[in-house]
Tab-separated table of N, CA and C in Angstrom:
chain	number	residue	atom	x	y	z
P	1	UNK	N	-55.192	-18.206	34.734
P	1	UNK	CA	-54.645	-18.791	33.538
P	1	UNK	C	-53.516	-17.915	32.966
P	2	UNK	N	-54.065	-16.922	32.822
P	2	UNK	CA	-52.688	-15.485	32.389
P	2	UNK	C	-51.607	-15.418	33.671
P	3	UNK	N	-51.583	-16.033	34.246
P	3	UNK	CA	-50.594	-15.757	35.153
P	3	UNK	C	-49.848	-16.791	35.360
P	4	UNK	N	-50.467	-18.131	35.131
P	4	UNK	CA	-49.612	-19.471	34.924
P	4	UNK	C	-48.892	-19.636	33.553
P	5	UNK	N	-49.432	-18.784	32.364
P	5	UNK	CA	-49.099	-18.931	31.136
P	5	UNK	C	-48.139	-17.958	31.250
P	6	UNK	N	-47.792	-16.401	31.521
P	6	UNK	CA	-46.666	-15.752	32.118
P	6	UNK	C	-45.350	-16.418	32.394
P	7	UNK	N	-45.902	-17.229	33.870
P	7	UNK	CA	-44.392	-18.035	34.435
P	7	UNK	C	-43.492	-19.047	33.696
P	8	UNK	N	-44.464	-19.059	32.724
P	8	UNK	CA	-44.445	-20.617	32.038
P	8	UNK	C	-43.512	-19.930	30.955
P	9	UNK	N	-43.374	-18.624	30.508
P	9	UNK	CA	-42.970	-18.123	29.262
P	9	UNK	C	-41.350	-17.441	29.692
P	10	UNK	N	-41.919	-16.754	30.951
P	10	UNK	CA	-40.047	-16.116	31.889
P	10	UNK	C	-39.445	-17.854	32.235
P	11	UNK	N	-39.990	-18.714	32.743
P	11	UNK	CA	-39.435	-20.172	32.885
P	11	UNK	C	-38.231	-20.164	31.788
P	12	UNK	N	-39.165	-20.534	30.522
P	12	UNK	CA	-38.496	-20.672	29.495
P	12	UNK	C	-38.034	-19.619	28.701
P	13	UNK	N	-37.899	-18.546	28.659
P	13	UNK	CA	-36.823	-17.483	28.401
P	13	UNK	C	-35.887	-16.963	29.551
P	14	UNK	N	-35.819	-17.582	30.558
P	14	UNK	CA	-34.733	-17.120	31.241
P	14	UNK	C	-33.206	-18.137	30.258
P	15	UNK	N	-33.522	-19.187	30.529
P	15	UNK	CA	-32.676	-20.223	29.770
P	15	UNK	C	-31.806	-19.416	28.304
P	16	UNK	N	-32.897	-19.113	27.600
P	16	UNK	CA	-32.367	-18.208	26.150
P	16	UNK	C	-31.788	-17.174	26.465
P	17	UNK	N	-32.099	-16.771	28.085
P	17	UNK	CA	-31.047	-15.332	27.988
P	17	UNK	C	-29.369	-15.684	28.733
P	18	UNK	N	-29.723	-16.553	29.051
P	18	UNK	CA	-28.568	-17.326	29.645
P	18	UNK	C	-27.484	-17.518	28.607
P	19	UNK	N	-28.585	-18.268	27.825
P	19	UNK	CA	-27.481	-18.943	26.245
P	19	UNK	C	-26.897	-17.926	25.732
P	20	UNK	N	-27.807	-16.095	25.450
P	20	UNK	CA	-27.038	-15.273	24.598
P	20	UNK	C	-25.833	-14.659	25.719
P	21	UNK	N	-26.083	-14.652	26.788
P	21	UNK	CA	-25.265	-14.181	27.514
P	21	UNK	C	-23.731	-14.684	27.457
P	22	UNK	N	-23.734	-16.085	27.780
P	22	UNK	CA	-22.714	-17.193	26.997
P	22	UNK	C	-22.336	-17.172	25.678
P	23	UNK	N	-23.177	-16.863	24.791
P	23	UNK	CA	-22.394	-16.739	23.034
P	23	UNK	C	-22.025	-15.445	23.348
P	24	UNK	N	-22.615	-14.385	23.699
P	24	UNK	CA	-21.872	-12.895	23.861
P	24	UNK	C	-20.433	-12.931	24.212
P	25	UNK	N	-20.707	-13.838	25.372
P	25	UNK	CA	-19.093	-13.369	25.992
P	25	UNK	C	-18.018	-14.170	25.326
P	26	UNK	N	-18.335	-15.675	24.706
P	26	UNK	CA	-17.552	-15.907	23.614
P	26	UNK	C	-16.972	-15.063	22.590
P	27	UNK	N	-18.162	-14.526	21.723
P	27	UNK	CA	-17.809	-13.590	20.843
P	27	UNK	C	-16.995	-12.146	21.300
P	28	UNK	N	-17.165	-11.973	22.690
P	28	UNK	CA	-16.381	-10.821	22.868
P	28	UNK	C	-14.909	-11.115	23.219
P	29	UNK	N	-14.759	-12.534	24.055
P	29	UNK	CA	-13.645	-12.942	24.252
P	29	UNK	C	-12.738	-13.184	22.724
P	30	UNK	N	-13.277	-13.708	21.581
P	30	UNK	CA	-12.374	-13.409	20.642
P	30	UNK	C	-12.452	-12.145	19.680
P	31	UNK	N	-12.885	-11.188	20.328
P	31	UNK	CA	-12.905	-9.652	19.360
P	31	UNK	C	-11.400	-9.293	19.603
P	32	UNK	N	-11.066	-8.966	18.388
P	32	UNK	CA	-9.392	-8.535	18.381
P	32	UNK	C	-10.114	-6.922	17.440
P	33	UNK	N	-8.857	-6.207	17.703
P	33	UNK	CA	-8.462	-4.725	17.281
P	33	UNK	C	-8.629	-5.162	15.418
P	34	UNK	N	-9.115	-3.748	14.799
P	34	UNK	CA	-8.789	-4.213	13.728
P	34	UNK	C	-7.534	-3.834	13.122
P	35	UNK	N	-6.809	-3.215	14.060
P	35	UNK	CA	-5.376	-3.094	13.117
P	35	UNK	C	-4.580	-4.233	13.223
P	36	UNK	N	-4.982	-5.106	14.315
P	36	UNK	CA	-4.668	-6.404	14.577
P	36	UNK	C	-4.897	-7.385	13.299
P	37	UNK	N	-5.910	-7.254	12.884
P	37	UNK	CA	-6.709	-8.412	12.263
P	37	UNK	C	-6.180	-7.901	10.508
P	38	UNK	N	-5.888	-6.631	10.317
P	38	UNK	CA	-5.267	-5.945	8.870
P	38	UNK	C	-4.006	-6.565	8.557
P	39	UNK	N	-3.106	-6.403	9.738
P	39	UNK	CA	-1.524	-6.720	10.180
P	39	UNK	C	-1.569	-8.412	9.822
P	40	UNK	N	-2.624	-8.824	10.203
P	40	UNK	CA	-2.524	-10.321	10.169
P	40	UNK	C	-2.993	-10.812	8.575
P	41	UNK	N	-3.702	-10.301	8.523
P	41	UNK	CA	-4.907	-10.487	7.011
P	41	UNK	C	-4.028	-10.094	5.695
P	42	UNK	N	-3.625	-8.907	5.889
P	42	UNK	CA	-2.588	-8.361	4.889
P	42	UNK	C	-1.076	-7.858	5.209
P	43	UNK	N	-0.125	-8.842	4.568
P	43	UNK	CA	0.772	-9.296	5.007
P	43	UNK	C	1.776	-7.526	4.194
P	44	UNK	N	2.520	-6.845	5.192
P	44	UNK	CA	3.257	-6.274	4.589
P	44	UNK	C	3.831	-6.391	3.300
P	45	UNK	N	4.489	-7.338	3.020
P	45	UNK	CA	5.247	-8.126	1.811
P	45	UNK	C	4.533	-7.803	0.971
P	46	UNK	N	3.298	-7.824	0.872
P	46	UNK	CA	2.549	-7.819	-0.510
P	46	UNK	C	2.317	-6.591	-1.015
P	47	UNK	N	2.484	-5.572	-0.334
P	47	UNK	CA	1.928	-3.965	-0.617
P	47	UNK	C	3.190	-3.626	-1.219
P	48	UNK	N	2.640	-2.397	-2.478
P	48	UNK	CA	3.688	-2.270	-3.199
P	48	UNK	C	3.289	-0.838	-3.243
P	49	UNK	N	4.345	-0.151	-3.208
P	49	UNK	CA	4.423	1.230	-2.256
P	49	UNK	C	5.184	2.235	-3.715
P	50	UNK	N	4.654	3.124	-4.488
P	50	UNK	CA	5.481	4.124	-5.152
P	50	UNK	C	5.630	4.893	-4.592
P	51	UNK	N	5.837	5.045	-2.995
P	51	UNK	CA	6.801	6.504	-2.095
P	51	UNK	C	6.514	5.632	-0.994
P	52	UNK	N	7.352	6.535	-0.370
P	52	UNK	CA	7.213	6.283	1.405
P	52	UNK	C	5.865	6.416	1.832
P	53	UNK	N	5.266	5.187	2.656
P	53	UNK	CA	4.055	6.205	3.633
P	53	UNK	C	4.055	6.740	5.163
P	54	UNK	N	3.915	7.446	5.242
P	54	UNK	CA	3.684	8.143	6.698
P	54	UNK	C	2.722	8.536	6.847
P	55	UNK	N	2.421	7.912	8.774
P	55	UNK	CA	1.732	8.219	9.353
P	55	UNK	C	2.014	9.231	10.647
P	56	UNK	N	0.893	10.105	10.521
P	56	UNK	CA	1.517	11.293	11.361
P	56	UNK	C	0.375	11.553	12.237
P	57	UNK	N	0.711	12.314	13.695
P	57	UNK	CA	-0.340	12.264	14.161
P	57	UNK	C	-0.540	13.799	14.234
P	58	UNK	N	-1.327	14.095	15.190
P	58	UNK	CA	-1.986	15.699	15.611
P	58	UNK	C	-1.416	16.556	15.512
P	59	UNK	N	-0.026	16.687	15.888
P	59	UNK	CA	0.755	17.672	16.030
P	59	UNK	C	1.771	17.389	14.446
P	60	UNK	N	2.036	16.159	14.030
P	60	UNK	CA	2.636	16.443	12.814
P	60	UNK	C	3.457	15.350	12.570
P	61	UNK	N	4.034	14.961	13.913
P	61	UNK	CA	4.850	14.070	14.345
P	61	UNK	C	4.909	13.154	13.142
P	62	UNK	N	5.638	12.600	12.608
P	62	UNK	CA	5.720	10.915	12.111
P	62	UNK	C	5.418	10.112	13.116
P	63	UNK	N	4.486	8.998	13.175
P	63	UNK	CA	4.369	8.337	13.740
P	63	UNK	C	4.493	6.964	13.516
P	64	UNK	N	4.470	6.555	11.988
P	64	UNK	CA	4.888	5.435	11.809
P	64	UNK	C	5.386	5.609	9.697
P	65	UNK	N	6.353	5.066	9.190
P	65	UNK	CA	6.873	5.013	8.292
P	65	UNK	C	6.742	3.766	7.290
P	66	UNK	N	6.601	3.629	6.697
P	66	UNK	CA	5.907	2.165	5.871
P	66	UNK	C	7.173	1.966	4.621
P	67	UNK	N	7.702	1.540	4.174
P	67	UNK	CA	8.498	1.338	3.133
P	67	UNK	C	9.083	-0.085	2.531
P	68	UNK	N	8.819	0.276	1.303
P	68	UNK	CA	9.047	-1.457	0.874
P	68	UNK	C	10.768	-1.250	0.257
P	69	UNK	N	11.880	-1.076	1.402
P	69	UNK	CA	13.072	-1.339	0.878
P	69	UNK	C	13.497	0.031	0.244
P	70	UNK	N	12.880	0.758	-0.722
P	70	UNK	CA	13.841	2.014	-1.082
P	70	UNK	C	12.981	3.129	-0.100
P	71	UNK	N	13.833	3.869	-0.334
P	71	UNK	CA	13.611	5.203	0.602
P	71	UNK	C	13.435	6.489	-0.667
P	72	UNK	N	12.590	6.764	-1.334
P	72	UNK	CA	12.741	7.198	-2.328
P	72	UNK	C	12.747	9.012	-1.540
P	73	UNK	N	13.125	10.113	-1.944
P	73	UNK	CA	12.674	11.338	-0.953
P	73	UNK	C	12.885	12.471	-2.587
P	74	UNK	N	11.325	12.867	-2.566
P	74	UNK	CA	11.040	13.617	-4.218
P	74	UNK	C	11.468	15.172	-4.165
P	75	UNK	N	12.186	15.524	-4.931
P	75	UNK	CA	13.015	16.824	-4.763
P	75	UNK	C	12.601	17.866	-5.965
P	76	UNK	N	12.095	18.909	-5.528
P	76	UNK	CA	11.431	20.010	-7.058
P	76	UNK	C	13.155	20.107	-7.597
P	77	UNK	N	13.012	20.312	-8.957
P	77	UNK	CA	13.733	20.771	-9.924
P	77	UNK	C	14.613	21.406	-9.668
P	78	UNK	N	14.472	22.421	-8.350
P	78	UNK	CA	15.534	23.450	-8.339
P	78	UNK	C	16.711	23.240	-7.611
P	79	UNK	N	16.086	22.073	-6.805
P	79	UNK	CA	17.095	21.716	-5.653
P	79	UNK	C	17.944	20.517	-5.987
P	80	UNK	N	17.371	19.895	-6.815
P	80	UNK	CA	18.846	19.310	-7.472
P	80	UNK	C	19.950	19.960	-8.445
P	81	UNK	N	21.073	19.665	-7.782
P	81	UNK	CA	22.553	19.947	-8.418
P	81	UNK	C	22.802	19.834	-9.358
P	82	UNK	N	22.907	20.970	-10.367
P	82	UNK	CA	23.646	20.994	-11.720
P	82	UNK	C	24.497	20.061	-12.064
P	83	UNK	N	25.177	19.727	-11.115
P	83	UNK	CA	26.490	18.730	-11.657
P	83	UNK	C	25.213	17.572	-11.736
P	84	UNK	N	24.640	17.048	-10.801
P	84	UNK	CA	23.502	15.505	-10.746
P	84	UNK	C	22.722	15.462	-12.034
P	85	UNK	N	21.907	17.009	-12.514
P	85	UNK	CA	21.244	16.610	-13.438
P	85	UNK	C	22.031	16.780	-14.820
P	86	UNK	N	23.246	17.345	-15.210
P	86	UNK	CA	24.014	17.055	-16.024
P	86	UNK	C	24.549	15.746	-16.456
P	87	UNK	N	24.864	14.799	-14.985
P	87	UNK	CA	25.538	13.178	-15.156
P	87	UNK	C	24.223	12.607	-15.494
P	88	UNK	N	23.297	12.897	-15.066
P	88	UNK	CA	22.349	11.987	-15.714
P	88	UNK	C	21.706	12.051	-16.792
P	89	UNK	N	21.842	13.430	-17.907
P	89	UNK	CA	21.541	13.266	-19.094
P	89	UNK	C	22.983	12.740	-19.523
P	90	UNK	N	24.114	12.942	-19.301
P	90	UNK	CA	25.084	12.025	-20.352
P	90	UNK	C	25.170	10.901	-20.279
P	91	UNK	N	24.393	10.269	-18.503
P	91	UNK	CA	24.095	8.577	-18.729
P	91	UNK	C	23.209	8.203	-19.478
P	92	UNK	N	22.043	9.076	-19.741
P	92	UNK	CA	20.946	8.646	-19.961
P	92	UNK	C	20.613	8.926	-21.464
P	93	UNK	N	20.011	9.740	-21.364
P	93	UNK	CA	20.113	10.651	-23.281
P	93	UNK	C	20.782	12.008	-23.427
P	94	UNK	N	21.757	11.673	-24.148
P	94	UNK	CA	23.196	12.493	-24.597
P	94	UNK	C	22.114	13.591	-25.231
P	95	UNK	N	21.081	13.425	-26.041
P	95	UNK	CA	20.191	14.334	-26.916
P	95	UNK	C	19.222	15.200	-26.330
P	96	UNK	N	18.773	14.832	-25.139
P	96	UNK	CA	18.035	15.504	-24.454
P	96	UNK	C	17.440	16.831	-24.661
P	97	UNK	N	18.257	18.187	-25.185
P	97	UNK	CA	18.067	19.501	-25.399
P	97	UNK	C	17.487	19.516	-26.691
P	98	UNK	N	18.220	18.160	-27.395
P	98	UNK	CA	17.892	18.295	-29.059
P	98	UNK	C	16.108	17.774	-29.142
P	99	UNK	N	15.824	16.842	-28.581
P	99	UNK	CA	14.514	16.714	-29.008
P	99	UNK	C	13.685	16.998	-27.897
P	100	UNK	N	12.053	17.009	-28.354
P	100	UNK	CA	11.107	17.842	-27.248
P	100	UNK	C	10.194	16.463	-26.338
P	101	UNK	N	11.144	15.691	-25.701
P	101	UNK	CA	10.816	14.493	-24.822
P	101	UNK	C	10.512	13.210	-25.255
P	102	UNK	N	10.907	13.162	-26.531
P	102	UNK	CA	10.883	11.662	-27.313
P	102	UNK	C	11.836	11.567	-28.344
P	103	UNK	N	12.835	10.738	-28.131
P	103	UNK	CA	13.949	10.347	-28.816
P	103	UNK	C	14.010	9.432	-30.109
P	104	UNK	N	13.330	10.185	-31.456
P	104	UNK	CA	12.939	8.981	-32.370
P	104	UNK	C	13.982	7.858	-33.016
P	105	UNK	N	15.387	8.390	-32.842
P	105	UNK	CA	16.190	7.958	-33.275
P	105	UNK	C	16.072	6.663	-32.475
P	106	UNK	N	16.254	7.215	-30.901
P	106	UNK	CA	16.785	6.123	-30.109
P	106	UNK	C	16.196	5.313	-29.462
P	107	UNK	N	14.652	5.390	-29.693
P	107	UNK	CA	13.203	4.329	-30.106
P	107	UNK	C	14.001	3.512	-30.872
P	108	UNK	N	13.913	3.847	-32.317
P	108	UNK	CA	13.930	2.940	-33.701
P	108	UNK	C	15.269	2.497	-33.276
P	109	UNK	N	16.514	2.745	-32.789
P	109	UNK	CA	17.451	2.289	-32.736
P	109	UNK	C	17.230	0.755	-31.834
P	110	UNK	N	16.396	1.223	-30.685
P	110	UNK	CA	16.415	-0.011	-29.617
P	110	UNK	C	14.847	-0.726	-30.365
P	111	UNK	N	14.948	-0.376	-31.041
P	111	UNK	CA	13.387	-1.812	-31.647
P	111	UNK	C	14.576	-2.234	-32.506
P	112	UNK	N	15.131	-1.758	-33.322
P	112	UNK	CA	15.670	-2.543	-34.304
P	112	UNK	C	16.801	-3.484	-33.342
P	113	UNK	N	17.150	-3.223	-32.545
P	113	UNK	CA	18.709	-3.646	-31.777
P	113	UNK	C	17.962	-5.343	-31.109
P	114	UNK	N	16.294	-4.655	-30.392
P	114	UNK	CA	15.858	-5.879	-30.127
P	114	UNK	C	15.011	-6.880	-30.763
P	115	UNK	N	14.775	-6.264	-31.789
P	115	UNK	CA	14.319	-7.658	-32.787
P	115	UNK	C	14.814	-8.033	-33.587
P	116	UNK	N	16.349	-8.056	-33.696
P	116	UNK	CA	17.948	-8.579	-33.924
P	116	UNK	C	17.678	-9.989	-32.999
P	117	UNK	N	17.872	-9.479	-31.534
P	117	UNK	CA	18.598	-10.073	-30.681
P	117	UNK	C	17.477	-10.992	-30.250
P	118	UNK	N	16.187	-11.140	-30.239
P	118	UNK	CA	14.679	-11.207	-29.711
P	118	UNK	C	14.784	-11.235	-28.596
P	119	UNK	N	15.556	-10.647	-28.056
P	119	UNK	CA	15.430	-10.208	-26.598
P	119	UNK	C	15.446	-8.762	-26.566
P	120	UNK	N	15.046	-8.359	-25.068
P	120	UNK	CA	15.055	-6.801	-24.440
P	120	UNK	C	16.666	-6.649	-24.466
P	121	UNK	N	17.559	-6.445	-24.784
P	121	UNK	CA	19.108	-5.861	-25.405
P	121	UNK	C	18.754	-4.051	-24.635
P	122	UNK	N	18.205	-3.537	-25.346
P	122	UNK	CA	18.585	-2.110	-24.885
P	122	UNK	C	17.112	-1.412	-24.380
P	123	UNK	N	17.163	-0.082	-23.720
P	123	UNK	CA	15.832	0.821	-23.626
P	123	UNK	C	16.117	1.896	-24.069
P	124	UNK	N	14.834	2.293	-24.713
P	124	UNK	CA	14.798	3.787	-25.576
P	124	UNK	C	14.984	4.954	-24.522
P	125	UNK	N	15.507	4.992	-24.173
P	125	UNK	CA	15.758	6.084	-22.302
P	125	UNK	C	15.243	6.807	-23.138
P	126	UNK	N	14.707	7.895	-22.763
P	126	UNK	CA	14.013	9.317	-22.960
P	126	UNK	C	13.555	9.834	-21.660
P	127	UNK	N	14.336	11.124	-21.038
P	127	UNK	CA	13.957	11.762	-19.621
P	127	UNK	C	12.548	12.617	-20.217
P	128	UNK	N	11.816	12.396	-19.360
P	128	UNK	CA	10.317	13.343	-20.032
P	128	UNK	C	9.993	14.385	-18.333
């Protein structure tokens, strides 16, 4: 009896191993990479990037560069040019030395200028 009830059980689980064998190889036939499936899923366009990103590998290399359009490249204090950071306080705030990183004048000047105009008209520039 245990030995007819046996055959009777491999009979019918050979079949089920058949079937997973068949969904397996389905499922493996559509396994994609996941940098594949990122690239596809999340569309460059949408990432919004405040610097460059790089990817670098073992040795140091760049290996891949990511950028949404500007190339921004961040420079300490010392290494920009006297003449550069001079033009850009007389574009920007002429007062700069005079006050200690907030321009009250030239706040109140651009609130009052834009709720004249009820539009954005000017910005309170202040380099901080």
């Amino acid at each position: 009896m245990r030995t007819h009830l046996g055959y009777i059980t491999i009979f019918l689980l050979v079949p089920v191993l058949f079937l997973f064998i068949f969904l397996s190889y389905q499922e493996w036939s559509l396994a994609q990479s996941p940098y594949h499936v990122l690239d596809e899923r999340i569309p460059i366009e949408s990432i919004k990037l405040a610097q460059n990103s790089y990817m670098k590998g073992a040795n140091g290399k760049v290996i891949s560069e990511i950028s949404t359009g500007e190339k921004r490249t961040y420079l300490k204090l010392e290494d920009i040019p006297l003449f550069l950071k001079n033009l850009f306080i007389v574009t920007e705030d002429q007062k700069f030395y005079d006050h200690a990183g907030v321009d009250l004048y030239g706040i109140s000047r651009t609130l009052l200028m834009n709720s004249q105009n009820k539009t954005i008209e000017q910005g309170g520039s202040t380099i901080t």
